[in-house]
Amino acid sequence: MYAQLQQRGMDRPPVNVSTLRQMKADKQPIACLTAYDASFAWLVDQAGTDLVLVGDSLGMVVQGHDTTVPVTVDDMIYHTQLVSRGLSRAFLVADMPFMSYTSPQQALENSVRLMQEGAAMMVKLEGGSSQIRIVEYLALHDIPVCAHLGLKPQSVHKIGGFKVQGRDATQARQMAADAKALQDAGADIVLLECVPSEVGKQVTESLDVPVIGIGAGPEVDGQILVLYDILGITQGRMPRFVHNYMNETGDISGAIAAYVEAVKARTYPAPEHCFS
Ligand code: KIV
């Protein structure tokens, strides 16, 4: 019993929720990346990435849409299946796409599909206090949850663009309160996107669960970037927090390894990647 999980490389035990919590307690940076297929997932895993997210960013970087809004649950399941086959150590998180968690029951049904059909170990959903009921319901059913705060790309048409969030004090206080409420509702990880470094620091200090940042400054428990951004193959203008590791390494495995090392050494993010 449980042999499969235990045998998956005893020299590199699989990462789980407890590993991630322990890394926070030990102040060991958590290196995270997105992946969308088995080959890249394997490279990302071999480089020592702790957490791999099948992000609905696949709608933009794989499918060529302008936003993540068109991505469906079936798309997410398909790509999560591919990624799961490439991983042996990293913890696998899958995004719940736009409108796939409008009620507790719908959220439960779709997260069960992502876990049973896609082999996800955790689901990620975007939202603040409005998602507390959903997170509570998922936690009640032992579904591990990552709550995504700050810039929420699924709300791009409502907020009017991909913009830094939490710059004014009221918004920052609300975000910190939402993060705490989501943790108390059962969220196992909080992800903060595109917020001033000070907000990233305050939220991280106030929570027991790991906080993963993307454009949230250096003082969070872990960093995540979109894989295609660090490889320099995403089209268009890059956000400030992106660093292209292909420029300095020239090969894919080297670029992924350089990113993981930079996160572990806390040399990424540098001041030029951060918001104030
Ligand atoms: O969809 C995604 O890839 C994400 C990351 C940007 C964190 O949510």
PDB file of C-alpha atoms and ligand atoms in Angstrom:
ATOM      1  CA  MET A   1       0.000   0.000   0.000  1.00  0.00           C
ATOM      2  CA  TYR A   2       1.166   3.545  -0.852  1.00  0.00           C
ATOM      3  CA  ALA A   3       4.152   1.851  -2.555  1.00  0.00           C
ATOM      4  CA  GLN A   4       3.870   3.907  -5.735  1.00  0.00           C
ATOM      5  CA  LEU A   5       4.307   7.230  -3.960  1.00  0.00           C
ATOM      6  CA  GLN A   6       7.109   5.890  -1.788  1.00  0.00           C
ATOM      7  CA  GLN A   7       8.993   4.245  -4.644  1.00  0.00           C
ATOM      8  CA  ARG A   8       8.961   7.329  -6.844  1.00  0.00           C
ATOM      9  CA  GLY A   9      12.689   8.033  -6.300  1.00  0.00           C
ATOM     10  CA  MET A  10      13.548   7.621  -2.638  1.00  0.00           C
ATOM     11  CA  ASP A  11      16.558   9.857  -3.226  1.00  0.00           C
ATOM     12  CA  ARG A  12      14.123  12.594  -4.308  1.00  0.00           C
ATOM     13  CA  PRO A  13      10.973  12.063  -2.198  1.00  0.00           C
ATOM     14  CA  PRO A  14       7.859  13.562  -3.778  1.00  0.00           C
ATOM     15  CA  VAL A  15       6.884  17.015  -2.542  1.00  0.00           C
ATOM     16  CA  ASN A  16       3.571  17.195  -0.690  1.00  0.00           C
ATOM     17  CA  VAL A  17       1.652  19.816   1.296  1.00  0.00           C
ATOM     18  CA  SER A  18       3.650  19.037   4.459  1.00  0.00           C
ATOM     19  CA  THR A  19       6.951  19.457   2.583  1.00  0.00           C
ATOM     20  CA  LEU A  20       5.830  22.890   1.418  1.00  0.00           C
ATOM     21  CA  ARG A  21       4.744  23.937   4.928  1.00  0.00           C
ATOM     22  CA  GLN A  22       8.068  22.727   6.335  1.00  0.00           C
ATOM     23  CA  MET A  23       9.931  24.724   3.674  1.00  0.00           C
ATOM     24  CA  LYS A  24       8.078  27.833   4.817  1.00  0.00           C
ATOM     25  CA  ALA A  25       8.950  27.101   8.464  1.00  0.00           C
ATOM     26  CA  ASP A  26      12.608  26.494   7.537  1.00  0.00           C
ATOM     27  CA  LYS A  27      12.678  29.634   5.336  1.00  0.00           C
ATOM     28  CA  GLN A  28      13.733  27.531   2.336  1.00  0.00           C
ATOM     29  CA  PRO A  29      12.505  29.225  -0.861  1.00  0.00           C
ATOM     30  CA  ILE A  30       9.966  27.176  -2.850  1.00  0.00           C
ATOM     31  CA  ALA A  31      10.756  27.134  -6.589  1.00  0.00           C
ATOM     32  CA  CYS A  32       7.671  26.845  -8.807  1.00  0.00           C
ATOM     33  CA  LEU A  33       7.059  26.951 -12.562  1.00  0.00           C
ATOM     34  CA  THR A  34       4.182  26.352 -14.920  1.00  0.00           C
ATOM     35  CA  ALA A  35       4.215  23.467 -17.427  1.00  0.00           C
ATOM     36  CA  TYR A  36       1.733  22.295 -20.025  1.00  0.00           C
ATOM     37  CA  ASP A  37       3.100  19.023 -21.424  1.00  0.00           C
ATOM     38  CA  ALA A  38       5.089  15.933 -20.403  1.00  0.00           C
ATOM     39  CA  SER A  39       8.451  16.836 -21.998  1.00  0.00           C
ATOM     40  CA  PHE A  40       8.703  20.248 -20.362  1.00  0.00           C
ATOM     41  CA  ALA A  41       7.290  18.834 -17.113  1.00  0.00           C
ATOM     42  CA  TRP A  42      10.139  16.307 -17.053  1.00  0.00           C
ATOM     43  CA  LEU A  43      12.779  19.026 -17.577  1.00  0.00           C
ATOM     44  CA  VAL A  44      11.209  21.243 -14.922  1.00  0.00           C
ATOM     45  CA  ASP A  45      11.039  18.326 -12.457  1.00  0.00           C
ATOM     46  CA  GLN A  46      14.635  17.257 -13.114  1.00  0.00           C
ATOM     47  CA  ALA A  47      15.825  20.824 -12.425  1.00  0.00           C
ATOM     48  CA  GLY A  48      14.505  20.530  -8.859  1.00  0.00           C
ATOM     49  CA  THR A  49      11.345  22.616  -9.170  1.00  0.00           C
ATOM     50  CA  ASP A  50       9.254  21.974  -6.058  1.00  0.00           C
ATOM     51  CA  LEU A  51       5.800  22.804  -7.423  1.00  0.00           C
ATOM     52  CA  VAL A  52       4.487  22.682 -10.987  1.00  0.00           C
ATOM     53  CA  LEU A  53       1.339  24.538 -11.935  1.00  0.00           C
ATOM     54  CA  VAL A  54      -0.714  23.687 -14.991  1.00  0.00           C
ATOM     55  CA  GLY A  55      -1.858  27.274 -15.292  1.00  0.00           C
ATOM     56  CA  ASP A  56      -4.808  28.458 -17.316  1.00  0.00           C
ATOM     57  CA  SER A  57      -2.121  30.750 -18.783  1.00  0.00           C
ATOM     58  CA  LEU A  58      -2.040  27.881 -21.298  1.00  0.00           C
ATOM     59  CA  GLY A  59      -4.920  29.723 -22.937  1.00  0.00           C
ATOM     60  CA  MET A  60      -2.471  32.495 -23.827  1.00  0.00           C
ATOM     61  CA  VAL A  61       0.913  30.778 -24.254  1.00  0.00           C
ATOM     62  CA  VAL A  62      -0.238  27.464 -25.778  1.00  0.00           C
ATOM     63  CA  GLN A  63      -3.620  28.204 -27.371  1.00  0.00           C
ATOM     64  CA  GLY A  64      -2.825  31.758 -28.512  1.00  0.00           C
ATOM     65  CA  HIS A  65      -5.785  33.554 -26.915  1.00  0.00           C
ATOM     66  CA  ASP A  66      -5.467  37.118 -25.559  1.00  0.00           C
ATOM     67  CA  THR A  67      -6.727  36.085 -22.106  1.00  0.00           C
ATOM     68  CA  THR A  68      -7.283  32.969 -19.980  1.00  0.00           C
ATOM     69  CA  VAL A  69     -11.083  33.323 -20.229  1.00  0.00           C
ATOM     70  CA  PRO A  70     -11.665  30.809 -23.085  1.00  0.00           C
ATOM     71  CA  VAL A  71      -9.927  27.903 -21.273  1.00  0.00           C
ATOM     72  CA  THR A  72     -12.262  25.014 -20.372  1.00  0.00           C
ATOM     73  CA  VAL A  73     -12.196  22.296 -17.702  1.00  0.00           C
ATOM     74  CA  ASP A  74     -11.535  19.720 -20.441  1.00  0.00           C
ATOM     75  CA  ASP A  75      -8.504  21.736 -21.632  1.00  0.00           C
ATOM     76  CA  MET A  76      -7.182  21.824 -18.067  1.00  0.00           C
ATOM     77  CA  ILE A  77      -7.700  18.092 -17.561  1.00  0.00           C
ATOM     78  CA  TYR A  78      -5.948  17.254 -20.833  1.00  0.00           C
ATOM     79  CA  HIS A  79      -2.853  19.360 -20.041  1.00  0.00           C
ATOM     80  CA  THR A  80      -2.762  18.225 -16.395  1.00  0.00           C
ATOM     81  CA  GLN A  81      -2.711  14.595 -17.572  1.00  0.00           C
ATOM     82  CA  LEU A  82       0.232  15.361 -19.875  1.00  0.00           C
ATOM     83  CA  VAL A  83       2.184  17.156 -17.164  1.00  0.00           C
ATOM     84  CA  SER A  84       1.513  14.472 -14.537  1.00  0.00           C
ATOM     85  CA  ARG A  85       3.251  11.912 -16.773  1.00  0.00           C
ATOM     86  CA  GLY A  86       6.455  13.976 -16.785  1.00  0.00           C
ATOM     87  CA  LEU A  87       6.748  14.512 -13.025  1.00  0.00           C
ATOM     88  CA  SER A  88       8.350  12.340 -10.397  1.00  0.00           C
ATOM     89  CA  ARG A  89       9.073  14.718  -7.514  1.00  0.00           C
ATOM     90  CA  ALA A  90       7.289  18.067  -7.967  1.00  0.00           C
ATOM     91  CA  PHE A  91       3.867  18.786  -6.435  1.00  0.00           C
ATOM     92  CA  LEU A  92       1.233  19.143  -9.170  1.00  0.00           C
ATOM     93  CA  VAL A  93      -1.325  21.971  -8.999  1.00  0.00           C
ATOM     94  CA  ALA A  94      -3.980  22.612 -11.668  1.00  0.00           C
ATOM     95  CA  ASP A  95      -5.955  25.789 -12.299  1.00  0.00           C
ATOM     96  CA  MET A  96      -9.726  25.824 -12.101  1.00  0.00           C
ATOM     97  CA  PRO A  97     -10.613  27.781 -15.265  1.00  0.00           C
ATOM     98  CA  PHE A  98     -13.004  30.730 -15.649  1.00  0.00           C
ATOM     99  CA  MET A  99     -16.541  30.012 -14.388  1.00  0.00           C
ATOM    100  CA  SER A 100     -15.737  26.465 -13.278  1.00  0.00           C
ATOM    101  CA  TYR A 101     -16.308  27.276  -9.583  1.00  0.00           C
ATOM    102  CA  THR A 102     -19.410  29.475  -9.403  1.00  0.00           C
ATOM    103  CA  SER A 103     -21.022  27.326  -6.675  1.00  0.00           C
ATOM    104  CA  PRO A 104     -19.590  24.949  -4.059  1.00  0.00           C
ATOM    105  CA  GLN A 105     -21.085  21.923  -5.849  1.00  0.00           C
ATOM    106  CA  GLN A 106     -19.727  22.932  -9.270  1.00  0.00           C
ATOM    107  CA  ALA A 107     -16.310  23.631  -7.714  1.00  0.00           C
ATOM    108  CA  LEU A 108     -16.313  20.226  -6.045  1.00  0.00           C
ATOM    109  CA  GLU A 109     -17.311  18.399  -9.236  1.00  0.00           C
ATOM    110  CA  ASN A 110     -14.667  20.137 -11.332  1.00  0.00           C
ATOM    111  CA  SER A 111     -11.895  19.749  -8.772  1.00  0.00           C
ATOM    112  CA  VAL A 112     -12.711  16.036  -8.462  1.00  0.00           C
ATOM    113  CA  ARG A 113     -12.335  15.775 -12.255  1.00  0.00           C
ATOM    114  CA  LEU A 114      -8.983  17.596 -12.171  1.00  0.00           C
ATOM    115  CA  MET A 115      -7.752  15.236  -9.448  1.00  0.00           C
ATOM    116  CA  GLN A 116      -9.230  11.957 -10.723  1.00  0.00           C
ATOM    117  CA  GLU A 117      -8.838  12.419 -14.484  1.00  0.00           C
ATOM    118  CA  GLY A 118      -5.902  14.863 -14.496  1.00  0.00           C
ATOM    119  CA  ALA A 119      -3.966  13.534 -11.461  1.00  0.00           C
ATOM    120  CA  ALA A 120      -3.713  17.035  -9.933  1.00  0.00           C
ATOM    121  CA  MET A 121      -2.752  17.083  -6.251  1.00  0.00           C
ATOM    122  CA  MET A 122      -4.233  20.523  -5.598  1.00  0.00           C
ATOM    123  CA  VAL A 123      -6.521  22.936  -7.426  1.00  0.00           C
ATOM    124  CA  LYS A 124      -6.017  26.694  -7.707  1.00  0.00           C
ATOM    125  CA  LEU A 125      -8.828  29.202  -7.931  1.00  0.00           C
ATOM    126  CA  GLU A 126      -8.870  32.978  -8.232  1.00  0.00           C
ATOM    127  CA  GLY A 127     -10.753  35.093  -5.776  1.00  0.00           C
ATOM    128  CA  GLY A 128     -10.991  36.904  -2.487  1.00  0.00           C
ATOM    129  CA  SER A 129     -13.652  36.849   0.182  1.00  0.00           C
ATOM    130  CA  SER A 130     -16.273  35.832  -2.403  1.00  0.00           C
ATOM    131  CA  GLN A 131     -14.592  32.418  -2.648  1.00  0.00           C
ATOM    132  CA  ILE A 132     -14.564  31.613   1.086  1.00  0.00           C
ATOM    133  CA  ARG A 133     -17.691  29.449   0.856  1.00  0.00           C
ATOM    134  CA  ILE A 134     -16.159  27.527  -2.040  1.00  0.00           C
ATOM    135  CA  VAL A 135     -12.809  26.994  -0.301  1.00  0.00           C
ATOM    136  CA  GLU A 136     -14.591  25.821   2.869  1.00  0.00           C
ATOM    137  CA  TYR A 137     -16.641  23.330   0.881  1.00  0.00           C
ATOM    138  CA  LEU A 138     -13.586  21.966  -0.941  1.00  0.00           C
ATOM    139  CA  ALA A 139     -11.627  21.722   2.326  1.00  0.00           C
ATOM    140  CA  LEU A 140     -14.561  19.861   3.893  1.00  0.00           C
ATOM    141  CA  HIS A 141     -14.078  17.273   1.142  1.00  0.00           C
ATOM    142  CA  ASP A 142     -10.277  17.174   1.606  1.00  0.00           C
ATOM    143  CA  ILE A 143      -9.560  18.869  -1.710  1.00  0.00           C
ATOM    144  CA  PRO A 144      -6.254  20.776  -1.363  1.00  0.00           C
ATOM    145  CA  VAL A 145      -6.678  24.380  -2.499  1.00  0.00           C
ATOM    146  CA  CYS A 146      -4.415  27.230  -3.586  1.00  0.00           C
ATOM    147  CA  ALA A 147      -6.126  30.643  -3.437  1.00  0.00           C
ATOM    148  CA  HIS A 148      -4.919  33.162  -6.051  1.00  0.00           C
ATOM    149  CA  LEU A 149      -5.087  36.836  -4.969  1.00  0.00           C
ATOM    150  CA  GLY A 150      -3.806  40.156  -6.309  1.00  0.00           C
ATOM    151  CA  LEU A 151      -4.032  40.357 -10.073  1.00  0.00           C
ATOM    152  CA  LYS A 152      -6.656  37.795 -11.090  1.00  0.00           C
ATOM    153  CA  PRO A 153      -6.289  37.243 -14.840  1.00  0.00           C
ATOM    154  CA  GLN A 154      -9.775  35.674 -15.141  1.00  0.00           C
ATOM    155  CA  SER A 155     -11.170  39.089 -14.082  1.00  0.00           C
ATOM    156  CA  VAL A 156      -9.213  41.012 -16.720  1.00  0.00           C
ATOM    157  CA  HIS A 157     -12.326  42.368 -18.456  1.00  0.00           C
ATOM    158  CA  LYS A 158     -13.790  43.515 -15.130  1.00  0.00           C
ATOM    159  CA  ILE A 159     -10.621  45.248 -13.876  1.00  0.00           C
ATOM    160  CA  GLY A 160      -9.705  46.668 -17.288  1.00  0.00           C
ATOM    161  CA  GLY A 161      -6.296  45.156 -17.987  1.00  0.00           C
ATOM    162  CA  PHE A 162      -3.383  43.350 -16.389  1.00  0.00           C
ATOM    163  CA  LYS A 163      -2.457  45.871 -13.669  1.00  0.00           C
ATOM    164  CA  VAL A 164      -0.607  45.917 -10.339  1.00  0.00           C
ATOM    165  CA  GLN A 165      -3.072  45.383  -7.465  1.00  0.00           C
ATOM    166  CA  GLY A 166      -2.981  46.511  -3.823  1.00  0.00           C
ATOM    167  CA  ARG A 167      -1.189  49.813  -4.330  1.00  0.00           C
ATOM    168  CA  ASP A 168      -3.647  51.792  -2.255  1.00  0.00           C
ATOM    169  CA  ALA A 169      -3.760  51.129   1.470  1.00  0.00           C
ATOM    170  CA  THR A 170      -7.432  50.116   1.587  1.00  0.00           C
ATOM    171  CA  GLN A 171      -7.006  47.580  -1.209  1.00  0.00           C
ATOM    172  CA  ALA A 172      -3.832  46.214   0.440  1.00  0.00           C
ATOM    173  CA  ARG A 173      -5.628  45.806   3.792  1.00  0.00           C
ATOM    174  CA  GLN A 174      -8.532  44.040   2.079  1.00  0.00           C
ATOM    175  CA  MET A 175      -6.124  41.678   0.300  1.00  0.00           C
ATOM    176  CA  ALA A 176      -4.372  40.803   3.577  1.00  0.00           C
ATOM    177  CA  ALA A 177      -7.754  40.201   5.254  1.00  0.00           C
ATOM    178  CA  ASP A 178      -8.898  38.028   2.322  1.00  0.00           C
ATOM    179  CA  ALA A 179      -5.695  35.982   2.465  1.00  0.00           C
ATOM    180  CA  LYS A 180      -6.203  35.304   6.184  1.00  0.00           C
ATOM    181  CA  ALA A 181      -9.884  34.453   5.687  1.00  0.00           C
ATOM    182  CA  LEU A 182      -9.043  32.052   2.841  1.00  0.00           C
ATOM    183  CA  GLN A 183      -6.394  30.345   4.982  1.00  0.00           C
ATOM    184  CA  ASP A 184      -8.907  30.027   7.815  1.00  0.00           C
ATOM    185  CA  ALA A 185     -11.444  28.597   5.344  1.00  0.00           C
ATOM    186  CA  GLY A 186      -8.958  25.827   4.475  1.00  0.00           C
ATOM    187  CA  ALA A 187      -6.678  27.116   1.701  1.00  0.00           C
ATOM    188  CA  ASP A 188      -3.313  25.311   1.806  1.00  0.00           C
ATOM    189  CA  ILE A 189      -1.363  27.816  -0.305  1.00  0.00           C
ATOM    190  CA  VAL A 190      -1.925  31.471  -1.183  1.00  0.00           C
ATOM    191  CA  LEU A 191      -0.607  32.766  -4.512  1.00  0.00           C
ATOM    192  CA  LEU A 192      -0.113  36.526  -4.900  1.00  0.00           C
ATOM    193  CA  GLU A 193       0.216  38.022  -8.372  1.00  0.00           C
ATOM    194  CA  CYS A 194       1.448  41.511  -9.261  1.00  0.00           C
ATOM    195  CA  VAL A 195       1.391  43.308  -5.919  1.00  0.00           C
ATOM    196  CA  PRO A 196       3.843  45.716  -4.252  1.00  0.00           C
ATOM    197  CA  SER A 197       6.682  43.919  -2.431  1.00  0.00           C
ATOM    198  CA  GLU A 198       5.495  45.328   0.899  1.00  0.00           C
ATOM    199  CA  VAL A 199       2.085  43.651   0.440  1.00  0.00           C
ATOM    200  CA  GLY A 200       3.812  40.359  -0.430  1.00  0.00           C
ATOM    201  CA  LYS A 201       5.911  40.606   2.719  1.00  0.00           C
ATOM    202  CA  GLN A 202       2.996  41.470   5.027  1.00  0.00           C
ATOM    203  CA  VAL A 203       0.728  38.706   3.728  1.00  0.00           C
ATOM    204  CA  THR A 204       3.571  36.161   3.976  1.00  0.00           C
ATOM    205  CA  GLU A 205       4.356  37.112   7.565  1.00  0.00           C
ATOM    206  CA  SER A 206       0.720  36.959   8.602  1.00  0.00           C
ATOM    207  CA  LEU A 207      -0.039  33.451   7.240  1.00  0.00           C
ATOM    208  CA  ASP A 208       0.921  29.942   8.371  1.00  0.00           C
ATOM    209  CA  VAL A 209       0.463  28.499   4.881  1.00  0.00           C
ATOM    210  CA  PRO A 210       3.079  29.057   2.158  1.00  0.00           C
ATOM    211  CA  VAL A 211       2.712  32.197   0.035  1.00  0.00           C
ATOM    212  CA  ILE A 212       3.934  31.898  -3.556  1.00  0.00           C
ATOM    213  CA  GLY A 213       4.542  35.139  -5.433  1.00  0.00           C
ATOM    214  CA  ILE A 214       4.629  36.183  -9.064  1.00  0.00           C
ATOM    215  CA  GLY A 215       5.595  39.829  -9.142  1.00  0.00           C
ATOM    216  CA  ALA A 216       5.044  39.985  -5.359  1.00  0.00           C
ATOM    217  CA  GLY A 217       8.594  40.828  -4.311  1.00  0.00           C
ATOM    218  CA  PRO A 218      11.383  38.830  -2.661  1.00  0.00           C
ATOM    219  CA  GLU A 219       9.866  38.336   0.791  1.00  0.00           C
ATOM    220  CA  VAL A 220       7.387  35.585   0.005  1.00  0.00           C
ATOM    221  CA  ASP A 221       7.873  31.851   0.629  1.00  0.00           C
ATOM    222  CA  GLY A 222       8.264  30.888  -3.025  1.00  0.00           C
ATOM    223  CA  GLN A 223       8.336  32.226  -6.559  1.00  0.00           C
ATOM    224  CA  ILE A 224       6.507  31.131  -9.686  1.00  0.00           C
ATOM    225  CA  LEU A 225       6.881  32.211 -13.308  1.00  0.00           C
ATOM    226  CA  VAL A 226       5.328  31.097 -16.574  1.00  0.00           C
ATOM    227  CA  LEU A 227       7.769  28.611 -18.157  1.00  0.00           C
ATOM    228  CA  TYR A 228       7.525  30.112 -21.658  1.00  0.00           C
ATOM    229  CA  ASP A 229       8.384  33.559 -20.233  1.00  0.00           C
ATOM    230  CA  ILE A 230      11.684  32.387 -18.687  1.00  0.00           C
ATOM    231  CA  LEU A 231      12.509  30.668 -21.997  1.00  0.00           C
ATOM    232  CA  GLY A 232      11.799  33.847 -23.962  1.00  0.00           C
ATOM    233  CA  ILE A 233       9.223  32.231 -26.258  1.00  0.00           C
ATOM    234  CA  THR A 234       6.166  34.234 -25.188  1.00  0.00           C
ATOM    235  CA  GLN A 235       5.074  36.845 -27.734  1.00  0.00           C
ATOM    236  CA  GLY A 236       4.445  40.489 -26.838  1.00  0.00           C
ATOM    237  CA  ARG A 237       5.426  42.803 -24.010  1.00  0.00           C
ATOM    238  CA  MET A 238       6.654  41.038 -20.886  1.00  0.00           C
ATOM    239  CA  PRO A 239       5.596  42.054 -17.374  1.00  0.00           C
ATOM    240  CA  ARG A 240       8.309  43.664 -15.241  1.00  0.00           C
ATOM    241  CA  PHE A 241       8.719  40.565 -13.046  1.00  0.00           C
ATOM    242  CA  VAL A 242       9.749  38.286 -15.961  1.00  0.00           C
ATOM    243  CA  HIS A 243      13.384  37.328 -16.414  1.00  0.00           C
ATOM    244  CA  ASN A 244      14.477  35.549 -19.595  1.00  0.00           C
ATOM    245  CA  TYR A 245      17.003  32.904 -18.463  1.00  0.00           C
ATOM    246  CA  MET A 246      17.656  31.725 -22.048  1.00  0.00           C
ATOM    247  CA  ASN A 247      19.570  34.950 -22.706  1.00  0.00           C
ATOM    248  CA  GLU A 248      22.286  33.994 -20.256  1.00  0.00           C
ATOM    249  CA  THR A 249      22.292  30.187 -20.632  1.00  0.00           C
ATOM    250  CA  GLY A 250      21.395  29.506 -24.267  1.00  0.00           C
ATOM    251  CA  ASP A 251      19.735  26.137 -23.646  1.00  0.00           C
ATOM    252  CA  ILE A 252      16.423  25.045 -22.206  1.00  0.00           C
ATOM    253  CA  SER A 253      17.615  22.801 -19.343  1.00  0.00           C
ATOM    254  CA  GLY A 254      20.237  25.389 -18.389  1.00  0.00           C
ATOM    255  CA  ALA A 255      17.644  28.187 -18.336  1.00  0.00           C
ATOM    256  CA  ILE A 256      15.270  26.195 -16.116  1.00  0.00           C
ATOM    257  CA  ALA A 257      18.125  25.212 -13.769  1.00  0.00           C
ATOM    258  CA  ALA A 258      19.325  28.844 -13.607  1.00  0.00           C
ATOM    259  CA  TYR A 259      15.821  29.998 -12.595  1.00  0.00           C
ATOM    260  CA  VAL A 260      15.518  27.323  -9.875  1.00  0.00           C
ATOM    261  CA  GLU A 261      18.978  28.199  -8.539  1.00  0.00           C
ATOM    262  CA  ALA A 262      18.173  31.920  -8.556  1.00  0.00           C
ATOM    263  CA  VAL A 263      14.972  31.330  -6.554  1.00  0.00           C
ATOM    264  CA  LYS A 264      16.795  29.069  -4.078  1.00  0.00           C
ATOM    265  CA  ALA A 265      19.643  31.610  -3.720  1.00  0.00           C
ATOM    266  CA  ARG A 266      17.115  34.477  -3.482  1.00  0.00           C
ATOM    267  CA  THR A 267      18.836  36.307  -6.348  1.00  0.00           C
ATOM    268  CA  TYR A 268      15.497  36.233  -8.202  1.00  0.00           C
ATOM    269  CA  PRO A 269      13.537  38.474  -7.976  1.00  0.00           C
ATOM    270  CA  ALA A 270      15.984  41.378  -8.150  1.00  0.00           C
ATOM    271  CA  PRO A 271      14.781  44.939  -7.455  1.00  0.00           C
ATOM    272  CA  GLU A 272      14.057  45.536 -11.166  1.00  0.00           C
ATOM    273  CA  HIS A 273      11.460  42.714 -11.079  1.00  0.00           C
ATOM    274  CA  CYS A 274       9.521  44.200  -8.150  1.00  0.00           C
ATOM    275  CA  PHE A 275       6.666  46.685  -7.704  1.00  0.00           C
ATOM    276  CA  SER A 276       6.461  49.408  -5.055  1.00  0.00           C
TER     277      SER A 276
HETATM  278  O1  KIV B   1      -2.199  30.561 -15.043  1.00  0.00           O
HETATM  279  C1  KIV B   1      -1.053  30.691 -14.571  1.00  0.00           C
HETATM  280  O2  KIV B   1      -0.042  30.301 -15.150  1.00  0.00           O
HETATM  281  C2  KIV B   1      -0.942  31.337 -13.273  1.00  0.00           C
HETATM  282  C3  KIV B   1       0.415  31.833 -12.913  1.00  0.00           C
HETATM  283  C4  KIV B   1       0.656  33.107 -13.616  1.00  0.00           C
HETATM  284  C5  KIV B   1       0.598  31.953 -11.457  1.00  0.00           C
HETATM  285  O3  KIV B   1      -1.896  31.497 -12.577  1.00  0.00           O
END
